[in-house]
Amino acid sequence: MGLFQKLVQGLAKTRAAIAGGLKKVLFLGRRLDEDLLRELEDALLEADVGPRTSAALVAEVRAAWKAKALASGDEVAPFLERQVAERLRSGGNAIARAPKGPTVVLVCGVNGSGKTTSIGKLTKFLKRGGGKVILGAADTFRAAAVEQLAIWSERNGVEIVRQASGADPAAVAFDAAAAGQARGADYVVIDTAGRLHTQKNLMQELEKIRRVAKKAIPDAPHETLLVIDATNGQNAIRQAEQFHKAVTVTGIFVTKLDGTAKAGALVAIRDVVGVPVKFVGTGETIDDIAVFDPDAFTAALFDA
Ligand code: GDP
């Protein structure tokens, strides 16, 4: 099965929520009026698109209606699809690349979001593209996290830089970046803690990792990827906002898009947080990763 078919299949529940909700509102021949706009907003909220983004989309429909670009209910769905795709396209979806030397990719996200699995998938993806990858195990807070990352490094046949459990995560990040440079790696992918005693500690630690990584490679990290679990719906949006405030996130990896009815949240994450979605996870195996394709994703949401 192609990745796109897999995504289409995985999004069946969200599609049912969005397309099904819209169909009830936007049927053929229905007059476009304020009642319809209210119901449209409710349908978007119901599909986890979130209050801010739902209101913004409805405002765009209203503006097009007032400008006489839209006249009836059935014209709204294709208009909405274009507006959503445009939002998801902005900012570009390609992973950053260092102008020379290794590209340092810092990966953050809360425990359970699928961070380690996503690093495993990303490693295979980058390797397949011809890149030499080194992993850095900077989640030294949990011994199990280092072990899990070591398993993914073995599966992918790539080197892992690690230290004893409890070591300074920033020191591991520095070592990994330095090793990447010394060994001519194309990518250094660094795992970070997903939970500490307090949220403040976690954010301070991420900040320190960024600072210390720069001592090995001045413009590192080139990419700070945040892993977000799509099944968390509205909570996922709040989480993304918090991380972005603490460490400037440059890309989002949305996991567990397979089988959730809450994929509408992805639109809100992009819109509210202002960071492009770069990868999506569509299952538990190493190959269940896709570069985010805004048009394919939008089509999969709307085209029932
Ligand atoms: P971490 O604590 O954030 O490092 O999370 P893990 O990588 O250990 O993943 C937590 C669980 O989510 C595991 O059972 C993974 O198999 C699962 N998982 C990760 N990504 C996906 C995905 O894209 N789809 C599905 N269905 N499960 C996923």
Short mmCIF file of C-alpha atoms and ligand atoms in Angstrom, two decimals:
data_model
loop_
_atom_site.label_atom_id
_atom_site.label_comp_id
_atom_site.label_asym_id
_atom_site.label_seq_id
_atom_site.Cartn_x
_atom_site.Cartn_y
_atom_site.Cartn_z
CA MET A 1 0.00 0.00 0.00
CA GLY A 2 1.33 3.46 -0.91
CA LEU A 3 1.86 6.01 1.83
CA PHE A 4 -0.92 8.18 0.53
CA GLN A 5 -3.44 5.32 0.50
CA LYS A 6 -2.31 4.51 4.01
CA LEU A 7 -2.95 8.09 5.08
CA VAL A 8 -6.35 8.12 3.38
CA GLN A 9 -7.27 4.93 5.20
CA GLY A 10 -5.90 6.18 8.53
CA LEU A 11 -7.88 9.38 8.28
CA ALA A 12 -11.20 7.62 7.73
CA LYS A 13 -12.53 8.56 11.18
CA THR A 14 -11.51 12.21 10.91
CA ARG A 15 -12.89 12.33 7.37
CA ALA A 16 -16.19 10.98 8.66
CA ALA A 17 -16.18 13.73 11.31
CA ILE A 18 -15.27 16.58 8.96
CA ALA A 19 -16.90 15.56 5.68
CA GLY A 20 -19.91 14.09 7.50
CA GLY A 21 -20.35 17.25 9.60
CA LEU A 22 -19.99 19.52 6.58
CA LYS A 23 -22.42 17.48 4.49
CA LYS A 24 -25.15 18.08 7.03
CA VAL A 25 -24.58 21.82 6.72
CA LEU A 26 -23.44 22.35 3.16
CA PHE A 27 -25.97 20.48 1.07
CA LEU A 28 -26.81 21.32 -2.51
CA GLY A 29 -29.08 24.32 -2.98
CA ARG A 30 -28.91 25.52 0.62
CA ARG A 31 -28.80 29.27 0.89
CA LEU A 32 -25.66 30.74 2.36
CA ASP A 33 -26.64 32.82 5.41
CA GLU A 34 -25.63 33.48 9.01
CA ASP A 35 -27.44 30.34 10.21
CA LEU A 36 -25.36 28.24 7.85
CA LEU A 37 -22.17 29.94 9.02
CA ARG A 38 -23.03 29.21 12.66
CA GLU A 39 -23.65 25.54 11.89
CA LEU A 40 -20.45 25.42 9.86
CA GLU A 41 -18.45 26.70 12.83
CA ASP A 42 -20.04 24.07 15.07
CA ALA A 43 -19.16 21.34 12.55
CA LEU A 44 -15.52 22.47 12.47
CA LEU A 45 -15.33 22.57 16.28
CA GLU A 46 -16.86 19.12 16.40
CA ALA A 47 -14.06 17.91 14.10
CA ASP A 48 -11.38 19.25 16.53
CA VAL A 49 -10.29 22.09 14.30
CA GLY A 50 -10.22 24.29 17.44
CA PRO A 51 -11.96 27.58 18.29
CA ARG A 52 -9.48 30.04 16.79
CA THR A 53 -9.01 28.26 13.49
CA SER A 54 -12.72 27.44 13.12
CA ALA A 55 -13.63 31.09 13.69
CA ALA A 56 -10.95 32.25 11.24
CA LEU A 57 -12.12 29.83 8.53
CA VAL A 58 -15.75 30.88 8.98
CA ALA A 59 -14.69 34.55 8.78
CA GLU A 60 -13.03 33.78 5.43
CA VAL A 61 -16.20 32.09 4.15
CA ARG A 62 -18.25 35.10 5.31
CA ALA A 63 -15.88 37.54 3.57
CA ALA A 64 -16.07 35.55 0.30
CA TRP A 65 -19.87 35.46 0.60
CA LYS A 66 -20.08 39.24 1.19
CA ALA A 67 -17.76 39.75 -1.78
CA LYS A 68 -20.20 37.61 -3.80
CA ALA A 69 -17.55 34.97 -4.54
CA LEU A 70 -19.74 32.35 -2.82
CA ALA A 71 -23.51 32.12 -3.11
CA SER A 72 -24.72 28.73 -1.92
CA GLY A 73 -23.92 26.07 0.66
CA ASP A 74 -22.49 23.54 -1.77
CA GLU A 75 -19.85 26.01 -2.97
CA VAL A 76 -18.46 26.33 0.54
CA ALA A 77 -16.78 22.91 0.85
CA PRO A 78 -14.30 23.35 -2.06
CA PHE A 79 -13.60 26.91 -0.86
CA LEU A 80 -12.91 25.66 2.66
CA GLU A 81 -10.66 22.91 1.34
CA ARG A 82 -8.56 25.48 -0.52
CA GLN A 83 -8.30 27.68 2.57
CA VAL A 84 -7.20 24.79 4.77
CA ALA A 85 -4.62 23.57 2.23
CA GLU A 86 -3.20 27.08 1.94
CA ARG A 87 -2.77 27.33 5.71
CA LEU A 88 -1.03 23.96 5.85
CA ARG A 89 1.28 24.81 2.95
CA SER A 90 2.64 28.04 4.41
CA GLY A 91 6.14 27.92 5.84
CA GLY A 92 7.28 24.95 3.73
CA ASN A 93 7.41 21.35 4.86
CA ALA A 94 10.98 20.27 4.12
CA ILE A 95 13.36 19.28 6.89
CA ALA A 96 16.16 21.84 7.40
CA ARG A 97 19.63 21.14 6.05
CA ALA A 98 22.86 22.65 7.38
CA PRO A 99 24.74 24.56 4.67
CA LYS A 100 27.74 22.37 5.46
CA GLY A 101 28.59 19.70 8.00
CA PRO A 102 26.02 17.70 9.95
CA THR A 103 22.43 18.87 10.30
CA VAL A 104 21.53 18.70 13.99
CA VAL A 105 17.92 17.70 14.63
CA LEU A 106 16.73 18.12 18.20
CA VAL A 107 13.62 16.06 18.93
CA CYS A 108 11.34 17.00 21.80
CA GLY A 109 7.87 16.06 23.01
CA VAL A 110 6.17 14.60 26.07
CA ASN A 111 6.54 10.94 27.03
CA GLY A 112 4.11 8.69 25.24
CA SER A 113 3.77 11.02 22.25
CA GLY A 114 5.69 8.51 20.13
CA LYS A 115 8.99 10.41 20.26
CA THR A 116 11.35 7.42 20.31
CA THR A 117 9.43 5.52 17.64
CA SER A 118 9.39 8.63 15.48
CA ILE A 119 13.17 9.01 15.83
CA GLY A 120 13.50 5.39 14.66
CA LYS A 121 11.31 6.11 11.64
CA LEU A 122 13.07 9.39 10.88
CA THR A 123 16.47 7.70 11.03
CA LYS A 124 15.45 5.13 8.43
CA PHE A 125 13.90 7.85 6.30
CA LEU A 126 17.08 9.98 6.37
CA LYS A 127 19.28 6.95 5.73
CA ARG A 128 17.16 5.94 2.77
CA GLY A 129 17.74 9.42 1.37
CA GLY A 130 21.47 8.64 1.44
CA GLY A 131 22.30 10.36 4.72
CA LYS A 132 24.66 9.12 7.40
CA VAL A 133 22.89 9.44 10.74
CA ILE A 134 24.18 9.47 14.32
CA LEU A 135 21.79 9.35 17.28
CA GLY A 136 22.30 11.20 20.56
CA ALA A 137 20.64 9.80 23.68
CA ALA A 138 20.08 13.01 25.67
CA ASP A 139 17.08 11.68 27.58
CA THR A 140 19.35 10.57 30.41
CA PHE A 141 16.55 10.97 32.94
CA ARG A 142 15.13 7.52 32.18
CA ALA A 143 17.48 4.57 31.66
CA ALA A 144 14.74 2.87 29.63
CA ALA A 145 14.71 5.75 27.16
CA VAL A 146 18.41 5.26 26.36
CA GLU A 147 17.86 1.50 25.95
CA GLN A 148 14.91 2.06 23.64
CA LEU A 149 16.89 4.47 21.50
CA ALA A 150 19.75 1.95 21.39
CA ILE A 151 17.33 -0.62 19.96
CA TRP A 152 16.32 1.79 17.18
CA SER A 153 19.99 2.52 16.47
CA GLU A 154 20.66 -1.22 16.07
CA ARG A 155 17.63 -1.72 13.85
CA ASN A 156 18.81 1.10 11.63
CA GLY A 157 22.49 0.17 11.78
CA VAL A 158 23.53 3.63 12.97
CA GLU A 159 25.82 4.75 15.74
CA ILE A 160 24.46 6.04 19.04
CA VAL A 161 26.22 8.47 21.37
CA ARG A 162 25.26 7.83 24.98
CA GLN A 163 26.51 8.27 28.51
CA ALA A 164 25.63 6.75 31.84
CA SER A 165 22.08 7.20 33.09
CA GLY A 166 21.75 10.53 34.94
CA ALA A 167 24.55 12.19 32.92
CA ASP A 168 24.14 15.82 31.83
CA PRO A 169 21.87 15.76 28.74
CA ALA A 170 23.57 18.84 27.32
CA ALA A 171 26.94 17.06 27.51
CA VAL A 172 25.47 14.14 25.53
CA ALA A 173 24.11 16.56 22.93
CA PHE A 174 27.54 18.20 22.67
CA ASP A 175 29.26 14.81 22.28
CA ALA A 176 26.77 13.69 19.64
CA ALA A 177 27.19 16.90 17.62
CA ALA A 178 30.99 16.68 17.91
CA ALA A 179 30.94 12.99 16.90
CA GLY A 180 28.75 13.86 13.92
CA GLN A 181 31.26 16.43 12.81
CA ALA A 182 34.32 14.22 13.39
CA ARG A 183 32.79 11.29 11.51
CA GLY A 184 31.31 13.20 8.61
CA ALA A 185 27.67 12.46 9.49
CA ASP A 186 24.90 14.15 7.53
CA TYR A 187 22.44 14.18 10.42
CA VAL A 188 22.74 14.09 14.20
CA VAL A 189 19.34 13.29 15.69
CA ILE A 190 19.11 14.02 19.41
CA ASP A 191 16.46 12.54 21.69
CA THR A 192 15.50 14.64 24.72
CA ALA A 193 13.58 14.05 27.95
CA GLY A 194 9.80 14.05 27.73
CA ARG A 195 9.20 14.62 31.40
CA LEU A 196 11.12 16.00 34.37
CA HIS A 197 10.12 16.95 37.90
CA THR A 198 8.54 20.14 36.62
CA GLN A 199 7.63 21.64 33.30
CA LYS A 200 10.01 24.52 34.06
CA ASN A 201 12.93 22.10 34.55
CA LEU A 202 12.13 20.42 31.27
CA MET A 203 12.07 23.65 29.32
CA GLN A 204 15.28 24.89 31.00
CA GLU A 205 16.99 21.66 30.12
CA LEU A 206 15.94 21.91 26.47
CA GLU A 207 17.25 25.47 26.39
CA LYS A 208 20.58 24.33 27.85
CA ILE A 209 20.86 21.50 25.31
CA ARG A 210 20.40 24.03 22.52
CA ARG A 211 23.02 26.33 24.01
CA VAL A 212 25.60 23.62 24.52
CA ALA A 213 25.04 21.99 21.11
CA LYS A 214 26.05 25.35 19.60
CA LYS A 215 29.46 25.02 21.22
CA ALA A 216 30.12 22.01 18.96
CA ILE A 217 28.33 23.38 15.86
CA PRO A 218 27.56 27.12 16.05
CA ASP A 219 24.32 27.12 14.03
CA ALA A 220 22.92 23.95 15.67
CA PRO A 221 20.22 22.84 16.15
CA HIS A 222 19.18 23.35 12.55
CA GLU A 223 15.84 21.75 13.19
CA THR A 224 13.89 21.46 16.44
CA LEU A 225 11.18 18.88 15.82
CA LEU A 226 8.29 18.62 18.23
CA VAL A 227 6.51 15.27 18.36
CA ILE A 228 2.79 15.66 18.99
CA ASP A 229 0.21 12.90 19.44
CA ALA A 230 -2.81 13.66 17.23
CA THR A 231 -5.14 11.65 19.48
CA ASN A 232 -4.78 14.37 22.15
CA GLY A 233 -6.91 16.74 20.09
CA GLN A 234 -7.18 20.14 21.78
CA ASN A 235 -4.55 19.22 24.40
CA ALA A 236 -2.09 18.65 21.58
CA ILE A 237 -2.52 22.28 20.56
CA ARG A 238 -1.80 23.56 24.08
CA GLN A 239 1.25 21.30 24.36
CA ALA A 240 2.62 22.59 21.07
CA GLU A 241 2.12 26.19 22.22
CA GLN A 242 4.00 25.55 25.48
CA PHE A 243 6.98 23.92 23.81
CA HIS A 244 7.15 26.56 21.13
CA LYS A 245 7.21 29.30 23.75
CA ALA A 246 10.11 27.65 25.59
CA VAL A 247 12.25 26.43 22.68
CA THR A 248 11.65 27.73 19.20
CA VAL A 249 10.14 24.77 17.41
CA THR A 250 10.85 24.67 13.67
CA GLY A 251 8.81 21.65 12.65
CA ILE A 252 6.15 19.30 13.97
CA PHE A 253 5.98 15.52 13.69
CA VAL A 254 2.34 14.52 14.22
CA THR A 255 2.00 10.90 15.34
CA LYS A 256 -0.87 8.42 15.51
CA LEU A 257 -2.79 9.91 12.61
CA ASP A 258 -3.90 6.37 11.84
CA GLY A 259 -7.22 5.61 13.38
CA THR A 260 -7.86 8.88 15.21
CA ALA A 261 -10.97 11.02 14.70
CA LYS A 262 -9.05 14.07 15.89
CA ALA A 263 -6.76 14.76 12.94
CA GLY A 264 -8.57 18.09 12.53
CA ALA A 265 -6.33 19.24 15.40
CA LEU A 266 -3.41 19.18 12.97
CA VAL A 267 -4.93 22.15 11.14
CA ALA A 268 -5.20 24.07 14.41
CA ILE A 269 -1.66 23.17 15.51
CA ARG A 270 -0.30 24.59 12.27
CA ASP A 271 -2.51 27.63 12.45
CA VAL A 272 -2.34 28.55 16.13
CA VAL A 273 1.29 27.67 16.82
CA GLY A 274 2.53 28.91 13.46
CA VAL A 275 4.99 26.06 12.91
CA PRO A 276 4.83 23.83 9.82
CA VAL A 277 3.99 20.15 10.13
CA LYS A 278 6.89 18.28 8.49
CA PHE A 279 6.23 14.59 9.14
CA VAL A 280 3.31 12.39 10.06
CA GLY A 281 3.25 8.97 11.70
CA THR A 282 0.69 6.57 10.34
CA GLY A 283 1.31 3.40 12.36
CA GLU A 284 3.66 1.57 14.71
CA THR A 285 6.20 0.14 12.26
CA ILE A 286 9.43 1.79 11.15
CA ASP A 287 8.08 2.52 7.68
CA ASP A 288 4.93 4.25 8.91
CA ILE A 289 6.25 7.75 8.29
CA ALA A 290 5.34 10.22 5.57
CA VAL A 291 6.67 13.61 4.69
CA PHE A 292 3.69 15.86 5.32
CA ASP A 293 1.87 16.64 2.09
CA PRO A 294 -0.64 19.47 2.76
CA ASP A 295 -2.67 18.91 -0.40
CA ALA A 296 -2.94 15.15 -0.01
CA PHE A 297 -3.82 15.58 3.66
CA THR A 298 -6.52 18.15 2.95
CA ALA A 299 -7.96 16.06 0.15
CA ALA A 300 -8.05 13.06 2.49
CA LEU A 301 -9.99 15.13 5.04
CA PHE A 302 -12.59 16.54 2.68
CA ASP A 303 -13.11 14.07 -0.11
CA ALA A 304 -15.47 11.54 1.34
P1 GDP B 1 7.75 8.12 23.70
O1 GDP B 1 7.48 7.84 25.15
O2 GDP B 1 7.24 9.46 23.31
O3 GDP B 1 9.16 7.90 23.28
O4 GDP B 1 6.80 7.13 22.88
P2 GDP B 1 7.12 5.74 22.13
O5 GDP B 1 7.95 5.98 20.93
O6 GDP B 1 7.59 4.76 23.12
O7 GDP B 1 5.65 5.40 21.62
C1 GDP B 1 4.55 5.26 22.48
C2 GDP B 1 3.53 4.34 21.80
O8 GDP B 1 2.97 4.98 20.65
C3 GDP B 1 4.13 3.03 21.29
O9 GDP B 1 3.22 2.00 21.54
C4 GDP B 1 4.28 3.27 19.80
O10 GDP B 1 4.25 2.08 19.04
C5 GDP B 1 3.08 4.14 19.52
N1 GDP B 1 3.22 4.97 18.31
C6 GDP B 1 4.21 5.82 17.96
N2 GDP B 1 3.95 6.42 16.77
C7 GDP B 1 2.76 5.93 16.33
C8 GDP B 1 1.93 6.16 15.16
O11 GDP B 1 2.23 6.96 14.26
N3 GDP B 1 0.77 5.44 15.10
C9 GDP B 1 0.39 4.57 16.07
N4 GDP B 1 -0.76 3.92 15.92
N5 GDP B 1 1.13 4.34 17.17
C10 GDP B 1 2.29 5.00 17.31
#
